[in-house]
GROMACS .gro file of C-alpha atoms in nm:
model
  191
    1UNK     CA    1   1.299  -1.355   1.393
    2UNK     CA    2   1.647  -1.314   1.230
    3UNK     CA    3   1.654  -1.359   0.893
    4UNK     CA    4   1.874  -1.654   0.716
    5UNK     CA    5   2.131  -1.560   0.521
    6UNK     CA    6   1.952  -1.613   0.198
    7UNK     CA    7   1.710  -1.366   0.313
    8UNK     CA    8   1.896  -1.122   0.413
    9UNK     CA    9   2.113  -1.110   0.101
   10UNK     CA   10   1.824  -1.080  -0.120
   11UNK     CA   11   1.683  -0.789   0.093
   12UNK     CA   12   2.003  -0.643   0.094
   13UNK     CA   13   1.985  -0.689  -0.318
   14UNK     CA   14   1.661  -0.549  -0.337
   15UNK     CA   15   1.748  -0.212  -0.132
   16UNK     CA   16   1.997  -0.162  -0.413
   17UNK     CA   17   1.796  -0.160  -0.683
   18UNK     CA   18   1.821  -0.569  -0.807
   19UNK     CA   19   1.457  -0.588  -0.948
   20UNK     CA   20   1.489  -0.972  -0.919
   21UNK     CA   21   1.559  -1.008  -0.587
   22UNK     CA   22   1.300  -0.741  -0.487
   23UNK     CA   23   1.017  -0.967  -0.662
   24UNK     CA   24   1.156  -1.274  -0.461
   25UNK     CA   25   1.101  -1.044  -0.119
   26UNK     CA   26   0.758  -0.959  -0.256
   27UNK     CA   27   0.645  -1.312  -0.333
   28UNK     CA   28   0.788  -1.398   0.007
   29UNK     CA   29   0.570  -1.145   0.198
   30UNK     CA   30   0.289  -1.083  -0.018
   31UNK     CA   31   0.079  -1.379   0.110
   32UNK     CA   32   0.169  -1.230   0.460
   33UNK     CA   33   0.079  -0.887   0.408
   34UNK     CA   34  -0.265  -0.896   0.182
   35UNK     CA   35  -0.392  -1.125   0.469
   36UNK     CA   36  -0.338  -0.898   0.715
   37UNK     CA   37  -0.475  -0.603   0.544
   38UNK     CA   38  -0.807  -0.828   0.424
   39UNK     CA   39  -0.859  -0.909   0.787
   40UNK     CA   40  -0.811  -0.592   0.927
   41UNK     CA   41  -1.023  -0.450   0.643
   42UNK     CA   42  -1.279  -0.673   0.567
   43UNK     CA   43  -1.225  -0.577   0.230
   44UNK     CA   44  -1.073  -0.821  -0.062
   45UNK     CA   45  -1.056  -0.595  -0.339
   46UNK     CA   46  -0.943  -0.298  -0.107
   47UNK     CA   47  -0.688  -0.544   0.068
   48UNK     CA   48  -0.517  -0.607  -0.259
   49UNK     CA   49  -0.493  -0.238  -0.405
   50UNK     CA   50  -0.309  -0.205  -0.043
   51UNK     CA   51  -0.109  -0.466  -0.113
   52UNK     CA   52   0.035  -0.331  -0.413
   53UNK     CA   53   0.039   0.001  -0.294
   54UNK     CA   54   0.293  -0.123   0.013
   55UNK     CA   55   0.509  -0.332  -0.269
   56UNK     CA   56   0.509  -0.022  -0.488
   57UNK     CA   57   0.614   0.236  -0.152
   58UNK     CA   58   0.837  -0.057  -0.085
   59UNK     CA   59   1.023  -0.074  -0.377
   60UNK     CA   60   1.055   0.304  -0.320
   61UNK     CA   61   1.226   0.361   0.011
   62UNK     CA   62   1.394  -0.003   0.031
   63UNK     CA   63   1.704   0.195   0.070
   64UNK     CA   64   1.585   0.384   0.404
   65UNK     CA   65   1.531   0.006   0.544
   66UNK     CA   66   1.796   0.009   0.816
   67UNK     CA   67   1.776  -0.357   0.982
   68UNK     CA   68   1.738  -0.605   0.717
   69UNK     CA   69   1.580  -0.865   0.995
   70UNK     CA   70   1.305  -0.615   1.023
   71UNK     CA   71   1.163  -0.620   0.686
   72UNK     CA   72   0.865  -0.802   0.765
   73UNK     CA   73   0.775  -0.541   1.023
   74UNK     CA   74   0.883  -0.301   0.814
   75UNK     CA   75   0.633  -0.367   0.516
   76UNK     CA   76   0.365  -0.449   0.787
   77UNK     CA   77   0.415  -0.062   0.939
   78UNK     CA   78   0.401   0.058   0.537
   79UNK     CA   79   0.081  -0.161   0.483
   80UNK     CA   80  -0.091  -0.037   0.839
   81UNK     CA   81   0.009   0.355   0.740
   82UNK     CA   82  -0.175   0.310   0.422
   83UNK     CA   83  -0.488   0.127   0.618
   84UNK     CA   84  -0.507   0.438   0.844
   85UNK     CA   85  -0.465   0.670   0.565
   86UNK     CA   86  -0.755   0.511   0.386
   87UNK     CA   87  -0.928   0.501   0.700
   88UNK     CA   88  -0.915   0.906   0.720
   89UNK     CA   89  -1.006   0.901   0.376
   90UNK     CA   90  -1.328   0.742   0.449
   91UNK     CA   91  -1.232   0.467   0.172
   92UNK     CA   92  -1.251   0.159   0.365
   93UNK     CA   93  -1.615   0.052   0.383
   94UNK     CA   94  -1.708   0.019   0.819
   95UNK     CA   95  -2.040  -0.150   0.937
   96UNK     CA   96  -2.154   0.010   1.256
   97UNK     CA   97  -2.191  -0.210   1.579
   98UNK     CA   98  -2.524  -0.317   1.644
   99UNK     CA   99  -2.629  -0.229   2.010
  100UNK     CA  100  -2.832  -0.575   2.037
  101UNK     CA  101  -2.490  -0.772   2.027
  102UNK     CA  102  -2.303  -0.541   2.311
  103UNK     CA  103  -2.347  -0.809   2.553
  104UNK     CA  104  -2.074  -0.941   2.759
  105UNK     CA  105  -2.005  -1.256   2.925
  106UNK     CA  106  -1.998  -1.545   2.706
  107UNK     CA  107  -1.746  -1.762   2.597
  108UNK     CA  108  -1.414  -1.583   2.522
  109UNK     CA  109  -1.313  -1.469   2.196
  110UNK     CA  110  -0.936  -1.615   2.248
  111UNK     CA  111  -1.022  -1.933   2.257
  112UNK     CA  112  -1.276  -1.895   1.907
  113UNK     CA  113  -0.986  -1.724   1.744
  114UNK     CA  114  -0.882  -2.131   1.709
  115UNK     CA  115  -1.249  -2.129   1.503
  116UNK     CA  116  -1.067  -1.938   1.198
  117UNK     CA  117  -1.316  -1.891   0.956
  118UNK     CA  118  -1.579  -1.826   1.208
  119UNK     CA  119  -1.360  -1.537   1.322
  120UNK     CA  120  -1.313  -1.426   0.987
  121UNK     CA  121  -1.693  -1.403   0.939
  122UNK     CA  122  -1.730  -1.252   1.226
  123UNK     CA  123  -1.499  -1.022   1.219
  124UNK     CA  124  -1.591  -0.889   0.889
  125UNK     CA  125  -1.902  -0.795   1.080
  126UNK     CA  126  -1.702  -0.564   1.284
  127UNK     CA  127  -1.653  -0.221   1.213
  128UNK     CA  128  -1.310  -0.122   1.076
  129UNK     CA  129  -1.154   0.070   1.326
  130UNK     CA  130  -1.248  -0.240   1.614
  131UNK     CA  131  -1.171  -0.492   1.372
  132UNK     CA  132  -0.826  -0.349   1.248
  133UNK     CA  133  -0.710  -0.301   1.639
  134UNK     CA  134  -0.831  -0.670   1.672
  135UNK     CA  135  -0.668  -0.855   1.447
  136UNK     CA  136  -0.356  -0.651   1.558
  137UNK     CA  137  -0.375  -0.716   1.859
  138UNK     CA  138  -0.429  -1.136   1.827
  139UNK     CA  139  -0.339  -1.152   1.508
  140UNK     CA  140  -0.011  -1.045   1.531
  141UNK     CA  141   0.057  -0.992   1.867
  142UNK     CA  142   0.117  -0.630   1.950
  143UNK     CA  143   0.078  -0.432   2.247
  144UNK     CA  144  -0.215  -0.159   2.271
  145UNK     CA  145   0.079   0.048   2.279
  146UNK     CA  146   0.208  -0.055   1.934
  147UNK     CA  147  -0.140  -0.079   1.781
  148UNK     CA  148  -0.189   0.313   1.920
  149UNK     CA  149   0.129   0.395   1.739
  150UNK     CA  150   0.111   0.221   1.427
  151UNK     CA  151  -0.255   0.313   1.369
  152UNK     CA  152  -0.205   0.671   1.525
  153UNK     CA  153  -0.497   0.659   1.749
  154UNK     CA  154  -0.498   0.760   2.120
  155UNK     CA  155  -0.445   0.419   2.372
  156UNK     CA  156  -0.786   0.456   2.535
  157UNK     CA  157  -0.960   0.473   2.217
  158UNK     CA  158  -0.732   0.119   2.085
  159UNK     CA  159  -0.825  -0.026   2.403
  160UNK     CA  160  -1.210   0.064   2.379
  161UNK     CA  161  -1.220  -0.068   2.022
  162UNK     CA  162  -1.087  -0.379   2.136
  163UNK     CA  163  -1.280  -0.412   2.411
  164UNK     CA  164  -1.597  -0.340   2.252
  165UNK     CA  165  -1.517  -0.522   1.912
  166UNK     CA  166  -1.411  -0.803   2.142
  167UNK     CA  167  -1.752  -0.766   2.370
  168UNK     CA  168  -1.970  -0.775   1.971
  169UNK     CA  169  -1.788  -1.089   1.868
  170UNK     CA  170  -1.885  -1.296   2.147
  171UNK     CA  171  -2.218  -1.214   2.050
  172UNK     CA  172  -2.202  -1.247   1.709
  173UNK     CA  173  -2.027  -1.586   1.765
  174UNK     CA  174  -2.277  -1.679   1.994
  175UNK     CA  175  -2.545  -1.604   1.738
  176UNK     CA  176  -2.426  -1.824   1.488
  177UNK     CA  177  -2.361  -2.085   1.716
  178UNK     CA  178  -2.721  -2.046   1.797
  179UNK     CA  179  -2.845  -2.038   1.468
  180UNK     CA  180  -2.617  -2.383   1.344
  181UNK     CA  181  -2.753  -2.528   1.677
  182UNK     CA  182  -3.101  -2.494   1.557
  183UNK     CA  183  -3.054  -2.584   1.150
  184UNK     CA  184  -2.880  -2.906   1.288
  185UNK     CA  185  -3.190  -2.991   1.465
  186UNK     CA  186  -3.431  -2.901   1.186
  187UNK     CA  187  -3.216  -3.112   0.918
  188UNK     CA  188  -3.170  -3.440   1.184
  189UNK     CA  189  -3.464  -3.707   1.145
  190UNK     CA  190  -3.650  -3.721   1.445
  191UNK     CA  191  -3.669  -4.034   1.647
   0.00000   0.00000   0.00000
Protein backbone atom coordinates (compact mmCIF):
# COMPACT_ATOMS: atom_id res chain seq x y z
CA UNK A 1 0.00 0.00 0.00
CA UNK A 2 1.51 3.37 -1.15
CA UNK A 3 2.33 5.51 1.36
CA UNK A 4 0.60 9.19 1.74
CA UNK A 5 2.56 11.88 1.32
CA UNK A 6 2.97 12.60 4.96
CA UNK A 7 4.45 9.28 5.25
CA UNK A 8 6.62 9.22 2.87
CA UNK A 9 8.20 12.57 3.73
CA UNK A 10 8.82 11.60 7.18
CA UNK A 11 10.50 8.32 6.04
CA UNK A 12 12.34 10.16 3.68
CA UNK A 13 13.37 12.56 6.89
CA UNK A 14 14.22 9.77 8.91
CA UNK A 15 16.72 8.06 6.23
CA UNK A 16 18.58 11.34 6.58
CA UNK A 17 19.26 11.39 9.88
CA UNK A 18 15.99 13.73 11.35
CA UNK A 19 15.76 11.91 14.80
CA UNK A 20 12.17 13.34 15.06
CA UNK A 21 10.75 12.08 12.23
CA UNK A 22 12.44 8.65 12.72
CA UNK A 23 10.55 8.35 16.26
CA UNK A 24 7.22 9.31 14.42
CA UNK A 25 8.01 6.13 11.86
CA UNK A 26 8.76 4.08 14.95
CA UNK A 27 5.60 4.93 16.89
CA UNK A 28 3.81 4.34 13.61
CA UNK A 29 5.11 0.74 13.18
CA UNK A 30 6.02 -0.31 16.50
CA UNK A 31 2.50 -1.56 17.45
CA UNK A 32 2.75 -3.43 14.03
CA UNK A 33 5.95 -5.01 14.40
CA UNK A 34 6.14 -6.22 18.33
CA UNK A 35 2.80 -7.99 17.46
CA UNK A 36 4.09 -9.82 14.89
CA UNK A 37 7.20 -10.89 16.53
CA UNK A 38 5.05 -11.85 19.98
CA UNK A 39 2.91 -14.04 17.79
CA UNK A 40 5.39 -15.61 15.89
CA UNK A 41 7.39 -16.03 19.12
CA UNK A 42 5.21 -16.71 21.75
CA UNK A 43 7.40 -14.71 23.70
CA UNK A 44 6.44 -11.05 25.28
CA UNK A 45 9.55 -10.13 26.80
CA UNK A 46 11.62 -11.68 23.84
CA UNK A 47 9.13 -9.93 21.32
CA UNK A 48 10.00 -6.56 22.71
CA UNK A 49 13.95 -6.85 22.97
CA UNK A 50 13.24 -7.68 19.04
CA UNK A 51 11.41 -4.89 18.71
CA UNK A 52 13.95 -2.57 19.73
CA UNK A 53 16.58 -4.39 18.25
CA UNK A 54 14.74 -3.84 14.55
CA UNK A 55 14.18 0.11 15.57
CA UNK A 56 17.80 0.28 16.63
CA UNK A 57 19.13 -1.79 13.02
CA UNK A 58 16.55 0.51 11.58
CA UNK A 59 17.74 3.62 12.55
CA UNK A 60 21.05 2.20 11.25
CA UNK A 61 20.65 1.36 7.59
CA UNK A 62 17.50 3.77 6.99
CA UNK A 63 19.66 5.14 4.32
CA UNK A 64 20.00 1.68 2.31
CA UNK A 65 15.94 1.81 2.30
CA UNK A 66 15.40 2.19 -1.43
CA UNK A 67 11.41 2.38 -1.87
CA UNK A 68 10.03 4.50 0.76
CA UNK A 69 6.38 2.64 0.21
CA UNK A 70 8.15 -0.43 1.37
CA UNK A 71 9.10 0.47 4.78
CA UNK A 72 6.67 -1.54 6.48
CA UNK A 73 7.99 -4.61 4.71
CA UNK A 74 11.13 -3.45 5.12
CA UNK A 75 11.21 -3.36 9.06
CA UNK A 76 9.05 -6.61 8.96
CA UNK A 77 12.14 -8.47 6.83
CA UNK A 78 14.67 -6.69 9.66
CA UNK A 79 12.35 -7.97 12.55
CA UNK A 80 11.94 -11.73 10.84
CA UNK A 81 16.06 -11.80 10.22
CA UNK A 82 16.50 -11.18 13.84
CA UNK A 83 13.62 -13.97 14.77
CA UNK A 84 15.63 -16.50 12.69
CA UNK A 85 18.84 -15.41 14.05
CA UNK A 86 17.58 -15.96 17.55
CA UNK A 87 16.08 -19.01 16.39
CA UNK A 88 19.75 -20.45 15.45
CA UNK A 89 20.80 -19.13 18.57
CA UNK A 90 18.56 -21.38 20.43
CA UNK A 91 17.20 -18.11 22.33
CA UNK A 92 13.63 -18.27 21.57
CA UNK A 93 12.02 -20.68 24.02
CA UNK A 94 9.99 -23.76 21.48
CA UNK A 95 7.50 -26.30 23.09
CA UNK A 96 7.64 -29.54 21.21
CA UNK A 97 4.39 -30.89 19.46
CA UNK A 98 2.65 -33.36 21.35
CA UNK A 99 1.97 -36.54 19.20
CA UNK A 100 -1.63 -36.98 20.94
CA UNK A 101 -2.87 -33.70 19.13
CA UNK A 102 -1.48 -34.76 15.41
CA UNK A 103 -4.88 -35.54 14.40
CA UNK A 104 -6.41 -34.24 11.33
CA UNK A 105 -9.81 -33.57 10.21
CA UNK A 106 -11.65 -31.25 12.28
CA UNK A 107 -12.86 -28.00 11.82
CA UNK A 108 -10.42 -25.74 9.88
CA UNK A 109 -8.05 -23.52 11.41
CA UNK A 110 -8.98 -20.52 8.82
CA UNK A 111 -12.07 -20.09 9.88
CA UNK A 112 -10.85 -20.08 14.05
CA UNK A 113 -8.24 -17.61 13.04
CA UNK A 114 -11.70 -15.21 13.34
CA UNK A 115 -11.50 -16.74 17.24
CA UNK A 116 -8.36 -14.32 17.96
CA UNK A 117 -7.44 -14.93 21.28
CA UNK A 118 -8.17 -18.56 21.04
CA UNK A 119 -5.58 -18.61 18.26
CA UNK A 120 -3.28 -16.73 20.21
CA UNK A 121 -3.48 -19.34 23.02
CA UNK A 122 -3.19 -21.80 20.88
CA UNK A 123 -0.70 -20.85 19.02
CA UNK A 124 1.58 -20.11 21.80
CA UNK A 125 1.26 -23.83 22.28
CA UNK A 126 2.97 -24.34 19.06
CA UNK A 127 6.45 -24.78 18.66
CA UNK A 128 8.39 -21.80 17.24
CA UNK A 129 9.50 -22.76 14.03
CA UNK A 130 5.46 -24.02 13.08
CA UNK A 131 4.14 -21.17 14.80
CA UNK A 132 6.44 -18.41 13.20
CA UNK A 133 5.66 -19.97 9.49
CA UNK A 134 1.95 -19.76 10.69
CA UNK A 135 1.32 -16.61 11.61
CA UNK A 136 3.29 -15.66 8.39
CA UNK A 137 1.57 -17.29 6.41
CA UNK A 138 -2.26 -16.03 7.74
CA UNK A 139 -1.12 -13.48 9.53
CA UNK A 140 0.30 -11.56 7.02
CA UNK A 141 -0.32 -13.18 4.01
CA UNK A 142 2.80 -14.49 2.37
CA UNK A 143 3.49 -17.17 0.09
CA UNK A 144 5.45 -20.44 1.35
CA UNK A 145 7.78 -19.04 -1.00
CA UNK A 146 8.29 -15.74 0.87
CA UNK A 147 8.08 -17.35 4.31
CA UNK A 148 11.10 -19.89 2.92
CA UNK A 149 13.00 -16.79 2.03
CA UNK A 150 12.51 -14.52 4.74
CA UNK A 151 12.99 -17.22 7.40
CA UNK A 152 15.79 -19.01 5.30
CA UNK A 153 14.41 -22.41 5.58
CA UNK A 154 14.00 -24.90 2.68
CA UNK A 155 10.04 -24.75 1.09
CA UNK A 156 9.26 -28.34 2.07
CA UNK A 157 10.29 -27.86 5.51
CA UNK A 158 7.86 -24.17 5.61
CA UNK A 159 5.24 -26.17 4.14
CA UNK A 160 5.55 -29.19 6.68
CA UNK A 161 5.61 -26.76 9.60
CA UNK A 162 2.55 -25.34 8.45
CA UNK A 163 0.95 -28.23 7.74
CA UNK A 164 1.69 -29.91 10.86
CA UNK A 165 1.38 -26.72 13.16
CA UNK A 166 -1.88 -26.28 11.27
CA UNK A 167 -2.89 -30.23 11.76
CA UNK A 168 -1.87 -29.52 16.14
CA UNK A 169 -4.11 -26.48 16.26
CA UNK A 170 -7.18 -28.07 15.21
CA UNK A 171 -6.58 -30.27 17.96
CA UNK A 172 -5.63 -28.07 20.42
CA UNK A 173 -8.67 -25.91 19.46
CA UNK A 174 -10.75 -28.74 19.58
CA UNK A 175 -9.56 -29.52 23.08
CA UNK A 176 -10.49 -26.43 24.53
CA UNK A 177 -13.61 -26.34 22.89
CA UNK A 178 -14.11 -29.61 24.59
CA UNK A 179 -13.04 -28.66 27.80
CA UNK A 180 -15.41 -25.05 27.83
CA UNK A 181 -18.16 -27.46 26.53
CA UNK A 182 -17.96 -29.46 29.63
CA UNK A 183 -17.24 -26.46 32.48
CA UNK A 184 -20.42 -24.84 30.89
CA UNK A 185 -22.33 -27.85 31.77
CA UNK A 186 -20.88 -28.33 35.23
CA UNK A 187 -21.50 -24.47 36.17
CA UNK A 188 -25.41 -24.50 34.50
CA UNK A 189 -28.19 -25.51 37.18
CA UNK A 190 -29.69 -28.56 36.22
CA UNK A 191 -33.32 -28.76 35.41
Amino acid sequence: MPLTDPERRTVLLAAGGDLAAFTRLVRDHQGYIAGLLRRACGDATLAEDLTQLTFLKAWRRLGSLRDPDAVRLWLRRIALNLLTDAMRRGTVPTVAFHDELAHVGQPSPESALLHGLEIDRALERLATAPRTCIVLAYGEGMSHGEIAAALKLPLGTVKSHIARGLATLRQILEVEDDDHEVRSRAHSPSR
